[in-house]
């Protein structure tokens, strides 16, 4: 689903992302880890078509990252670090707007928004402004909207920042549901407990991918009891931080 | 729903693309309207501003001076001077406070600060008039307030000219004539000014802020990742403000026609066409600002300082551009509101047609095209 080969991004002398190479399979939940400033967001922005790579190649869902950005855009979903729904629109209006700009028909919008509101248990809040919802609900809604148009891949940039563990668990249930439907999930996170939920993870340090495997294999090869220890072992040598 | 024959049309890929684009555009514009209509404060500014400005300028601020106190120093004391004085007295612009007996008295009166103007008749005023057909009157004005001084001297000059012109027949009626603005109302000058000010404020600030807001909240990123093209994002941001601004233009014109009793002398469709052009210029300015800034506060500040001040200073509606030093006159040429102000004045007050304003129109078009080009260029840079 995602294939990159020596993908790099330079800003002047600074190499934000340095020759990263990896593959992500269909239906996989791929965790993209790294400390602040390691280059995660830059890499993700390139994969989403928000930023042009300086060198290297990549394909997303079989489409070339340089030439076929329009096709890529139609086949991916994106949830940004900042909570990104319109606070002054209602739940239903947000669903219909974002579904609409992805070209869903009125009929699809109607059934899908009803389904979504039902699944999230938001029947009573459907006509309320999104700004009035608690953060956890906003994030769940934001994710559901990002996968509303049934993308092949969904990119999540630190989706669970600032919410409690229970809500985070519920959020991950939504991610599993999406993966079961065949959606490939590419997620960045700081939370090491979340890393354990992923099928495979990569850890970035100073713009390079330092490790890439399943959480279990990584723990074995680093003789670590938890992902926390693996992460510290790798990140200790980092030269950049915010 | 569409009739069957049209449905077969919509299966063509090209047609289908256009239909989809239009649908997405509609969805986006509907969302923009929801933003505006739900924000009570913005709405109040949007529609309250023109009404308040028109009323303030129309009733509180006016260039017209009435019942200005003046003194008369009549050294002649003859028929002609008496006639002229009674004419001045009859005018509603002047109020003769008292007569003074010497030059020192004039000075004292000015120093006390309660008079605006002094009229001095020389000795043998009537004699001069009868024998040499030429007499002089000295008019002294308090130029501490230059605008009032200019206005008053022009009033008094008219009265005097009128008197000389109507000397032979017995009947003398003071008649002051000013071209284009017979009643010397303040309104003709400020209505075009308020129009340019309001459109400038509303269009530039609102578009800039609404685009920058999406950058701040992160929704812009989501939009850019979506298949919705950046160009469409910009267009659908601009359209609601274009429509709302046209409502504003209508409000201002209705108020000036029915409340201020200022008729529109020229063609109304032409006025609206030119207003639409100016609104588009302002919208591109707003887009330009939003591309260059990342916070709502900065966008608002730039719109206010960078747009409102030049409009007030350089459009010619408060201060005459002709009297400015050359460098400032040159600067005034890049202020779009100056051109729009001149266009509106020409159409509304002088009743002129397109042939009189094609130059101004062309300049506005030019400014718009340059701004559009620069903003799209920097918008693309931002994306990479």
Coordinates of C-alpha atoms in Angstrom, one line a residue:
Chain A
X1 CA 0.0 0.0 0.0
X2 CA 2.8 2.4 0.9
X3 CA 6.3 1.9 -0.5
X4 CA 9.1 4.4 -0.1
X5 CA 12.6 4.3 -1.3
X6 CA 15.3 6.6 0.1
X7 CA 12.7 9.4 0.5
X8 CA 14.3 12.6 1.8
X9 CA 13.3 16.2 2.5
X10 CA 15.8 18.9 2.9
X11 CA 15.2 22.5 4.2
X12 CA 18.4 24.2 3.2
X13 CA 21.2 22.5 5.2
X14 CA 18.8 20.8 7.5
X15 CA 17.8 17.2 6.5
X16 CA 14.4 16.7 8.1
X17 CA 13.9 13.2 6.6
X18 CA 16.9 11.3 5.6
X19 CA 16.5 8.4 3.0
X20 CA 13.7 6.6 4.7
X21 CA 12.7 3.3 3.1
X22 CA 9.8 1.1 4.2
X23 CA 6.7 -0.7 3.1
X24 CA 3.3 -0.9 4.5
X25 CA 0.9 -3.7 3.6
X26 CA -2.8 -3.5 3.0
X27 CA -4.9 -3.6 6.2
X28 CA -1.9 -3.2 8.3
X29 CA -1.7 -0.8 11.3
X30 CA 1.7 0.8 11.0
X31 CA 3.0 2.9 13.9
X32 CA 5.4 5.7 13.0
X33 CA 7.3 6.6 16.1
X34 CA 9.9 9.1 17.0
X35 CA 10.7 11.9 19.4
X36 CA 9.7 15.5 18.7
X37 CA 11.7 16.8 15.8
X38 CA 12.7 13.4 14.5
X39 CA 11.0 14.1 11.2
X40 CA 7.8 12.2 11.5
X41 CA 5.5 15.0 10.5
X42 CA 7.6 15.9 7.5
X43 CA 7.6 12.3 6.3
X44 CA 3.8 12.1 6.7
X45 CA 3.3 15.4 4.9
X46 CA 5.2 14.1 2.0
X47 CA 3.2 10.9 1.9
X48 CA -0.1 12.9 1.9
X49 CA 1.0 15.2 -0.9
X50 CA 1.2 18.3 1.3
X51 CA 4.9 18.6 0.7
X52 CA 7.2 17.7 -2.2
X53 CA 10.1 15.3 -1.4
X54 CA 13.7 16.6 -2.2
X55 CA 14.8 13.1 -3.4
X56 CA 13.8 9.5 -3.4
X57 CA 10.6 7.7 -4.6
X58 CA 7.4 6.6 -3.1
X59 CA 4.1 5.2 -4.2
X60 CA 0.8 5.4 -2.2
X61 CA -1.9 2.9 -3.1
X62 CA 0.1 2.3 -6.3
X63 CA 0.2 5.9 -7.3
X64 CA 3.4 7.9 -7.8
X65 CA 4.0 10.6 -5.1
X66 CA 5.3 13.1 -7.6
X67 CA 3.0 12.7 -10.6
X68 CA -0.3 11.3 -9.4
X69 CA -1.1 13.4 -6.4
X70 CA -4.7 13.9 -7.5
X71 CA -5.4 10.1 -7.4
X72 CA -3.5 9.8 -4.1
X73 CA -5.7 12.5 -2.6
X74 CA -8.9 10.6 -3.6
X75 CA -7.6 7.4 -2.0
X76 CA -6.4 8.6 1.4
X77 CA -7.9 10.0 4.5
X78 CA -6.1 12.4 6.9
X79 CA -6.5 13.5 10.5
X80 CA -4.2 16.2 11.5
X81 CA -2.4 16.8 14.8
X82 CA -4.6 19.8 15.6
X83 CA -8.2 18.9 16.1
X84 CA -9.6 19.8 12.7
X85 CA -13.4 19.9 12.4
X86 CA -15.4 23.1 12.2
X87 CA -16.4 24.0 15.7
X88 CA -19.2 26.4 14.5
X89 CA -20.9 23.7 12.4
X90 CA -23.0 20.9 13.9
X91 CA -22.0 17.2 13.9
X92 CA -24.2 16.4 10.9
X93 CA -23.0 19.5 9.0
X94 CA -19.4 18.5 9.5
X95 CA -20.0 15.0 8.3
X96 CA -21.9 16.2 5.2
X97 CA -19.3 18.9 4.4
X98 CA -16.3 16.6 4.5
X99 CA -18.1 13.8 2.9
X100 CA -19.3 16.2 0.2
X101 CA -15.8 17.5 -0.7
X102 CA -14.7 13.9 -1.2
X103 CA -17.5 13.6 -3.7
X104 CA -20.0 11.4 -1.9
X105 CA -23.5 11.5 -3.4
X106 CA -26.4 12.9 -1.4
X107 CA -27.8 9.4 -0.9
X108 CA -24.5 8.1 0.4
X109 CA -24.1 11.1 2.6
X110 CA -27.5 10.5 4.2
X111 CA -27.0 6.8 4.9
X112 CA -23.4 7.2 6.0
X113 CA -23.9 10.1 8.3
X114 CA -26.8 8.2 10.0
X115 CA -24.7 5.1 10.3
X116 CA -21.8 7.1 11.7
X117 CA -23.9 9.0 14.3
X118 CA -25.4 5.7 15.3
X119 CA -22.1 3.9 15.7
X120 CA -20.6 6.7 17.8
X121 CA -23.8 7.0 19.9
X122 CA -24.1 10.7 19.0
X123 CA -27.8 10.7 18.2
X124 CA -28.6 13.4 20.8
X125 CA -25.7 15.5 19.8
X126 CA -26.2 15.3 16.0
X127 CA -27.6 18.9 15.9
X128 CA -25.2 20.4 18.4
X129 CA -22.2 22.4 17.4
X130 CA -19.0 20.4 17.4
X131 CA -17.4 23.1 19.6
X132 CA -19.7 21.9 22.5
X133 CA -18.5 18.3 22.4
X134 CA -15.8 16.9 24.8
X135 CA -12.3 16.5 23.2
X136 CA -12.5 12.7 23.2
X137 CA -15.7 12.7 21.2
X138 CA -14.4 15.3 18.8
X139 CA -11.4 13.1 18.1
X140 CA -13.5 10.0 17.5
X141 CA -15.8 12.0 15.2
X142 CA -12.7 13.4 13.4
X143 CA -11.4 9.9 12.8
X144 CA -14.7 8.6 11.6
X145 CA -15.0 11.5 9.2
X146 CA -11.5 10.8 7.9
X147 CA -12.5 7.3 6.9
X148 CA -16.0 8.2 5.8
X149 CA -15.2 8.1 2.1
X150 CA -13.6 4.6 2.5
X151 CA -10.1 5.5 1.7
X152 CA -7.5 2.8 1.1
X153 CA -5.1 4.4 3.6
X154 CA -5.7 6.7 6.5
X155 CA -3.0 8.9 7.9
X156 CA -3.3 9.8 11.6
X157 CA -0.9 12.5 13.0
X158 CA -0.8 12.1 16.8
X159 CA -4.5 11.5 16.9
X160 CA -4.9 10.9 20.7
X161 CA -3.0 13.8 22.1
X162 CA -4.5 15.1 25.4
X163 CA -7.3 12.5 26.0
X164 CA -7.7 10.0 28.9
X165 CA -6.7 6.3 28.6
X166 CA -10.3 5.1 28.4
X167 CA -11.1 7.3 25.4
X168 CA -7.8 6.4 23.8
X169 CA -8.8 2.7 24.1
X170 CA -12.2 3.5 22.5
X171 CA -10.3 5.4 19.8
X172 CA -8.1 2.4 19.1
X173 CA -11.2 0.2 18.8
X174 CA -12.3 2.5 15.9
X175 CA -8.9 2.0 14.3
X176 CA -9.2 -1.8 14.6
X177 CA -12.7 -1.7 13.1
X178 CA -11.3 0.3 10.1
X179 CA -8.3 -2.1 9.7
X180 CA -10.8 -5.0 9.7
X181 CA -12.6 -3.4 6.8
X182 CA -9.3 -3.4 4.9
X183 CA -8.2 0.2 5.5
X184 CA -4.5 0.6 5.9
X185 CA -3.7 2.7 9.0
X186 CA -0.6 4.9 9.2
X187 CA -0.3 6.4 12.7
X188 CA 2.2 8.6 14.5
X189 CA 2.2 8.7 18.2
X190 CA 4.2 9.5 21.4
X191 CA 2.4 7.0 23.5
X192 CA 4.4 3.7 23.9
X193 CA 1.4 1.8 25.1
X194 CA -0.2 2.7 21.7
X195 CA 2.8 1.4 19.9
X196 CA 2.0 -2.0 21.3
X197 CA -1.4 -1.9 19.5
X198 CA 0.2 -1.6 16.1
X199 CA 1.0 -4.5 13.8
X200 CA 4.4 -3.1 13.0
X201 CA 6.3 0.0 14.0
X202 CA 9.2 2.1 12.8
X203 CA 11.2 4.3 15.1
X204 CA 12.8 7.4 13.7
X205 CA 15.8 9.1 15.2
X206 CA 17.3 12.3 13.7
X207 CA 15.5 11.9 10.4
X208 CA 16.4 8.2 9.9
X209 CA 14.5 5.0 10.5
X210 CA 16.5 3.2 13.2
X211 CA 14.3 0.2 13.8
X212 CA 11.3 -1.4 12.0
X213 CA 9.6 -4.6 13.1
X214 CA 6.7 -6.0 15.1
X215 CA 6.6 -4.7 18.7
X216 CA 7.3 -8.3 19.9
X217 CA 10.4 -8.7 17.7
X218 CA 11.7 -5.3 18.7
X219 CA 11.4 -6.1 22.4
X220 CA 13.2 -9.4 21.9
X221 CA 16.1 -8.0 19.8
X222 CA 16.6 -5.1 22.3
X223 CA 16.1 -7.5 25.3
X224 CA 13.6 -5.0 26.6
X225 CA 10.5 -5.6 28.7
X226 CA 8.4 -2.8 27.2
X227 CA 8.4 -0.6 24.1
X228 CA 9.4 2.3 26.4
X229 CA 12.8 0.7 26.9
X230 CA 13.2 0.0 23.2
X231 CA 12.4 3.6 22.5
X232 CA 14.8 5.0 25.1
X233 CA 17.6 2.7 23.9
X234 CA 17.2 4.2 20.4
X235 CA 16.4 7.8 21.2
X236 CA 19.2 8.2 23.7
X237 CA 21.7 8.9 20.9
X238 CA 19.5 11.6 19.3
X239 CA 21.2 14.8 18.5
X240 CA 18.1 16.9 17.7
X241 CA 15.2 17.7 19.9
X242 CA 12.9 20.6 20.2
Chain B
X1 CA -34.7 16.0 -10.3
X2 CA -33.3 16.2 -13.7
X3 CA -35.3 15.2 -16.8
X4 CA -34.3 11.9 -18.5
X5 CA -32.6 13.5 -21.5
X6 CA -30.4 15.6 -19.2
X7 CA -29.5 12.6 -17.2
X8 CA -28.0 10.9 -20.2
X9 CA -25.9 14.0 -20.6
X10 CA -24.6 13.8 -17.1
X11 CA -23.0 10.4 -17.9
X12 CA -20.4 12.0 -20.1
X13 CA -17.2 12.1 -18.1
X14 CA -16.4 15.7 -18.9
X15 CA -19.9 16.8 -17.9
X16 CA -19.8 14.7 -14.9
X17 CA -16.6 16.3 -13.7
X18 CA -18.1 19.8 -14.1
X19 CA -21.2 18.7 -12.3
X20 CA -19.2 17.3 -9.4
X21 CA -17.1 20.4 -9.2
X22 CA -20.1 22.6 -9.1
X23 CA -21.6 20.4 -6.4
X24 CA -18.5 20.5 -4.3
X25 CA -18.3 24.3 -4.8
X26 CA -21.9 24.6 -3.6
X27 CA -21.2 22.5 -0.5
X28 CA -18.2 24.6 0.3
X29 CA -20.0 27.9 -0.2
X30 CA -22.9 26.7 1.9
X31 CA -20.4 26.0 4.7
X32 CA -18.9 29.5 4.4
X33 CA -22.4 31.1 4.7
X34 CA -23.0 29.0 7.8
X35 CA -19.8 30.4 9.3
X36 CA -20.8 34.0 8.6
X37 CA -24.4 33.7 9.5
X38 CA -23.7 31.9 12.8
X39 CA -21.2 34.5 14.0
X40 CA -23.4 37.3 15.4
X41 CA -20.5 39.7 15.9
X42 CA -19.3 39.4 12.4
X43 CA -22.8 39.8 11.1
X44 CA -23.2 43.0 13.1
X45 CA -20.0 44.4 11.7
X46 CA -20.8 43.3 8.2
X47 CA -24.2 44.9 8.0
X48 CA -24.1 47.5 10.8
X49 CA -20.9 49.2 9.6
X50 CA -22.3 50.7 6.4
X51 CA -25.5 52.0 8.1
X52 CA -23.6 53.5 11.0
X53 CA -21.0 55.1 8.7
X54 CA -23.6 56.6 6.4
X55 CA -25.6 58.0 9.3
X56 CA -22.5 59.4 11.1
X57 CA -21.1 61.0 8.0
X58 CA -24.5 62.2 6.8
X59 CA -25.7 63.9 9.9
X60 CA -22.8 64.5 12.2
X61 CA -19.8 65.3 10.0
X62 CA -20.4 67.8 7.4
X63 CA -18.3 70.3 5.5
X64 CA -21.2 72.7 5.4
X65 CA -20.7 75.7 7.6
X66 CA -23.8 77.6 8.8
X67 CA -24.3 80.8 10.8
X68 CA -20.6 81.5 11.0
X69 CA -20.0 84.7 13.0
X70 CA -18.3 87.5 11.1
X71 CA -17.5 91.1 11.7
X72 CA -17.8 94.0 9.3
X73 CA -15.5 97.0 9.2
X74 CA -17.3 99.4 6.9
X75 CA -15.1 102.4 6.2
X76 CA -17.3 103.5 3.2
X77 CA -20.7 103.7 4.9
X78 CA -22.4 104.3 1.5
X79 CA -25.2 102.8 -0.6
X80 CA -23.2 100.0 -2.2
X81 CA -21.6 98.8 1.0
X82 CA -24.9 98.9 2.9
X83 CA -26.5 96.8 0.1
X84 CA -23.8 94.3 0.2
X85 CA -23.8 94.0 4.0
X86 CA -27.6 93.4 4.0
X87 CA -27.1 90.7 1.4
X88 CA -24.4 89.0 3.5
X89 CA -26.7 89.3 6.5
X90 CA -29.6 87.7 4.6
X91 CA -27.5 84.7 3.8
X92 CA -27.9 81.7 6.1
X93 CA -24.2 81.1 6.1
X94 CA -23.3 84.2 8.0
X95 CA -24.2 85.9 11.1
X96 CA -22.9 89.4 11.5
X97 CA -21.8 89.6 15.1
X98 CA -21.1 93.3 15.3
X99 CA -19.5 96.1 13.4
X100 CA -16.1 97.3 14.3
X101 CA -14.7 100.7 13.9
X102 CA -11.0 100.1 13.2
X103 CA -8.4 97.5 12.3
X104 CA -7.5 97.0 15.9
X105 CA -11.1 96.0 16.5
X106 CA -10.8 93.2 13.9
X107 CA -7.7 91.9 15.5
X108 CA -9.3 91.9 18.9
X109 CA -12.3 90.0 17.6
X110 CA -10.1 87.3 16.0
X111 CA -8.1 87.0 19.1
X112 CA -11.2 86.5 21.2
X113 CA -11.7 83.6 18.8
X114 CA -15.5 84.0 18.4
X115 CA -15.5 85.1 14.8
X116 CA -14.5 83.3 11.7
X117 CA -14.3 86.0 9.1
X118 CA -14.0 89.8 8.7
X119 CA -15.2 91.9 5.7
X120 CA -13.5 95.2 5.2
X121 CA -15.0 97.9 2.9
X122 CA -12.5 100.6 1.9
X123 CA -13.4 104.3 1.9
X124 CA -15.2 105.4 -1.2
X125 CA -16.4 102.0 -2.1
X126 CA -19.5 103.1 -4.0
X127 CA -17.5 105.9 -5.7
X128 CA -15.0 103.5 -7.0
X129 CA -17.7 101.2 -8.2
X130 CA -19.5 104.0 -10.1
X131 CA -16.6 105.8 -11.6
X132 CA -13.9 103.2 -12.2
X133 CA -16.2 100.2 -12.3
X134 CA -13.8 98.5 -10.0
X135 CA -13.8 98.3 -6.2
X136 CA -12.0 96.1 -3.7
X137 CA -13.2 94.4 -0.6
X138 CA -10.8 92.8 1.8
X139 CA -11.9 89.5 3.3
X140 CA -9.9 88.2 6.3
X141 CA -10.5 84.6 7.4
X142 CA -9.4 82.7 10.5
X143 CA -7.2 80.0 8.8
X144 CA -6.5 78.1 12.0
X145 CA -9.2 75.8 10.6
X146 CA -8.3 75.9 6.9
X147 CA -11.2 73.9 5.7
X148 CA -13.8 76.2 7.2
X149 CA -11.8 79.2 6.1
X150 CA -11.8 78.0 2.5
X151 CA -15.5 77.2 2.6
X152 CA -16.4 80.6 4.1
X153 CA -14.3 82.7 1.7
X154 CA -15.9 80.8 -1.2
X155 CA -19.3 81.6 0.1
X156 CA -18.5 85.3 0.5
X157 CA -16.9 85.5 -2.9
X158 CA -20.0 84.1 -4.4
X159 CA -22.2 86.7 -2.6
X160 CA -19.9 89.5 -3.8
X161 CA -19.8 88.3 -7.4
X162 CA -23.5 87.9 -7.4
X163 CA -23.9 91.4 -6.2
X164 CA -21.7 92.9 -9.0
X165 CA -23.4 90.8 -11.6
X166 CA -26.8 91.9 -10.6
X167 CA -25.8 95.6 -10.0
X168 CA -27.9 97.2 -12.7
X169 CA -31.4 95.7 -12.2
X170 CA -33.0 96.8 -9.0
X171 CA -33.7 93.4 -7.6
X172 CA -30.8 91.5 -6.0
X173 CA -31.2 88.0 -4.9
X174 CA -28.2 86.1 -3.6
X175 CA -27.6 83.0 -5.5
X176 CA -24.7 80.8 -4.9
X177 CA -24.0 78.2 -7.4
X178 CA -21.7 75.3 -7.0
X179 CA -21.3 72.9 -9.9
X180 CA -22.5 69.3 -9.2
X181 CA -23.4 70.1 -5.6
X182 CA -25.9 72.9 -5.7
X183 CA -26.9 72.8 -2.1
X184 CA -23.3 72.4 -1.0
X185 CA -24.3 69.2 0.8
X186 CA -21.5 67.3 2.4
X187 CA -23.1 64.0 1.3
X188 CA -22.0 63.8 -2.4
X189 CA -18.4 63.6 -1.3
X190 CA -18.7 61.2 1.5
X191 CA -21.1 58.6 0.1
X192 CA -18.5 57.4 -2.5
X193 CA -15.9 57.6 0.3
X194 CA -18.0 55.5 2.7
X195 CA -18.6 53.0 -0.1
X196 CA -14.9 52.5 -0.7
X197 CA -14.1 52.4 3.0
X198 CA -16.8 49.8 3.9
X199 CA -16.1 47.6 0.9
X200 CA -12.4 47.7 1.6
X201 CA -12.9 46.9 5.3
X202 CA -15.5 44.1 4.8
X203 CA -13.9 42.4 1.8
X204 CA -10.3 42.6 2.7
X205 CA -10.6 41.9 6.4
X206 CA -13.3 39.2 6.3
X207 CA -11.7 37.2 3.6
X208 CA -8.2 37.4 5.1
X209 CA -9.4 36.4 8.5
X210 CA -11.6 33.6 7.3
X211 CA -8.8 31.9 5.4
X212 CA -6.2 32.5 8.1
X213 CA -8.7 31.0 10.6
X214 CA -8.7 27.7 8.8
X215 CA -4.9 27.7 8.8
X216 CA -5.0 28.3 12.6
X217 CA -7.5 25.6 13.4
X218 CA -5.8 23.1 11.1
X219 CA -8.8 22.6 8.8
X220 CA -6.8 24.1 5.9
X221 CA -4.5 21.1 6.0
X222 CA -7.4 18.7 5.9
X223 CA -8.8 20.6 2.9
X224 CA -5.4 20.6 1.1
X225 CA -5.1 16.8 1.6
X226 CA -8.6 16.4 0.1
X227 CA -9.2 16.2 -3.6
X228 CA -10.8 19.7 -3.4
X229 CA -8.3 21.9 -5.3
X230 CA -6.7 24.9 -3.5
X231 CA -8.0 27.2 -6.3
X232 CA -11.5 26.1 -5.5
X233 CA -10.9 26.7 -1.7
X234 CA -10.0 30.3 -2.5
X235 CA -12.9 30.8 -4.9
X236 CA -15.4 29.4 -2.6
X237 CA -14.0 31.6 0.2
X238 CA -14.4 34.7 -2.0
X239 CA -17.9 34.2 -3.4
X240 CA -19.9 34.6 -0.1
X241 CA -18.2 37.9 0.6
X242 CA -18.8 39.1 -2.9
X243 CA -22.5 38.5 -2.5
X244 CA -22.7 40.0 1.0
X245 CA -20.7 43.1 -0.2
X246 CA -23.2 43.6 -3.0
X247 CA -25.9 43.7 -0.4
X248 CA -23.9 46.3 1.4
X249 CA -23.6 48.4 -1.7
X250 CA -27.3 48.2 -2.2
X251 CA -27.9 49.3 1.5
X252 CA -25.6 52.3 1.1
X253 CA -27.2 53.4 -2.1
X254 CA -30.7 53.0 -0.7
X255 CA -29.8 55.0 2.4
X256 CA -28.2 57.7 0.4
X257 CA -31.1 58.0 -1.9
X258 CA -33.9 57.9 0.6
X259 CA -32.4 59.1 3.9
X260 CA -29.9 61.6 2.6
X261 CA -32.0 62.5 -0.5
X262 CA -29.0 62.2 -2.7
X263 CA -30.1 60.9 -6.1
X264 CA -27.9 58.6 -8.3
X265 CA -27.4 60.7 -11.4
X266 CA -25.7 58.0 -13.6
X267 CA -26.4 54.5 -14.6
X268 CA -27.2 52.1 -11.7
X269 CA -26.1 48.9 -13.6
X270 CA -22.7 50.6 -14.4
X271 CA -22.4 51.5 -10.7
X272 CA -23.0 47.9 -9.7
X273 CA -20.6 46.6 -12.3
X274 CA -17.8 48.9 -11.1
X275 CA -18.6 48.0 -7.5
X276 CA -18.3 44.3 -8.3
X277 CA -14.9 45.0 -9.9
X278 CA -13.7 46.9 -6.8
X279 CA -15.1 44.1 -4.5
X280 CA -13.0 41.6 -6.5
X281 CA -10.0 43.8 -6.1
X282 CA -10.5 43.9 -2.4
X283 CA -11.1 40.1 -2.2
X284 CA -7.8 39.4 -3.9
X285 CA -6.1 41.8 -1.5
X286 CA -7.6 39.8 1.3
X287 CA -6.4 36.6 -0.2
X288 CA -3.0 38.1 -0.6
X289 CA -2.8 39.0 3.0
X290 CA -4.1 35.6 4.1
X291 CA -1.4 33.9 2.1
X292 CA 1.3 36.0 3.7
X293 CA 0.1 35.7 7.4
X294 CA -0.6 32.9 9.8
X295 CA -2.6 34.4 12.6
X296 CA -6.0 36.0 12.6
X297 CA -4.7 38.9 14.7
X298 CA -1.9 39.8 12.3
X299 CA -4.3 39.5 9.3
X300 CA -6.8 41.8 11.0
X301 CA -4.1 44.3 11.9
X302 CA -2.7 44.4 8.4
X303 CA -6.1 44.8 6.9
X304 CA -6.9 47.7 9.3
X305 CA -3.7 49.6 9.2
X306 CA -2.7 48.7 5.6
X307 CA -6.1 49.2 4.0
X308 CA -8.2 51.6 6.1
X309 CA -5.6 54.3 6.6
X310 CA -4.5 54.6 3.0
X311 CA -8.2 54.6 2.0
X312 CA -8.9 57.5 4.3
X313 CA -5.7 59.4 3.5
X314 CA -5.2 58.8 -0.2
X315 CA -8.6 58.2 -1.8
X316 CA -9.3 61.9 -1.8
X317 CA -12.4 61.6 0.2
X318 CA -11.1 63.3 3.4
X319 CA -8.1 65.2 2.1
X320 CA -7.7 66.5 -1.4
X321 CA -4.9 64.5 -3.2
X322 CA -4.1 67.5 -5.4
X323 CA -2.8 69.4 -2.5
X324 CA -0.4 66.7 -1.4
X325 CA 3.4 66.7 -2.1
X326 CA 4.3 64.8 -5.2
X327 CA 5.7 61.6 -3.6
X328 CA 2.4 61.2 -1.7
X329 CA 0.4 61.8 -4.8
X330 CA 2.4 59.1 -6.5
X331 CA 1.7 56.7 -3.6
X332 CA -2.0 57.5 -3.8
X333 CA -2.0 55.9 -7.3
X334 CA -1.5 52.4 -6.0
X335 CA -4.4 52.7 -3.5
X336 CA -7.3 50.9 -5.3
X337 CA -9.9 52.9 -3.3
X338 CA -8.8 56.1 -4.9
X339 CA -9.8 54.9 -8.3
X340 CA -13.0 53.4 -7.1
X341 CA -13.8 56.7 -5.2
X342 CA -13.3 58.6 -8.4
X343 CA -15.5 56.2 -10.4
X344 CA -18.4 56.3 -8.0
X345 CA -18.2 60.1 -7.8
X346 CA -18.3 60.3 -11.6
X347 CA -21.2 58.0 -11.9
X348 CA -23.3 58.9 -8.9
X349 CA -22.8 62.6 -8.7
X350 CA -21.8 63.8 -12.1
X351 CA -23.9 61.3 -13.9
X352 CA -21.1 60.4 -16.4
X353 CA -20.9 57.2 -18.4
X354 CA -18.3 54.5 -19.0
X355 CA -16.3 56.7 -21.5
X356 CA -15.4 59.0 -18.6
X357 CA -14.1 56.3 -16.3
X358 CA -12.5 53.7 -18.5
X359 CA -9.0 54.6 -17.4
X360 CA -9.8 54.2 -13.7
X361 CA -11.6 50.9 -14.5
X362 CA -8.5 49.7 -16.4
X363 CA -6.2 50.5 -13.5
X364 CA -8.4 48.6 -11.1
X365 CA -8.4 45.6 -13.4
X366 CA -4.6 45.8 -13.6
X367 CA -4.2 46.0 -9.8
X368 CA -6.5 43.0 -9.4
X369 CA -4.7 40.9 -12.0
X370 CA -1.3 41.6 -10.5
X371 CA -2.5 40.8 -7.0
X372 CA -4.2 37.5 -8.2
X373 CA -1.0 36.5 -9.9
X374 CA 1.2 37.2 -6.9
X375 CA -1.1 35.5 -4.4
X376 CA -1.5 32.3 -6.4
X377 CA 2.3 32.2 -6.8
X378 CA 2.9 32.4 -3.1
X379 CA 0.0 30.1 -2.4
X380 CA 1.7 27.4 -4.4
X381 CA 5.0 28.0 -2.6
X382 CA 3.3 27.5 0.7
X383 CA 2.1 24.1 -0.4
X384 CA 5.5 22.6 -1.1

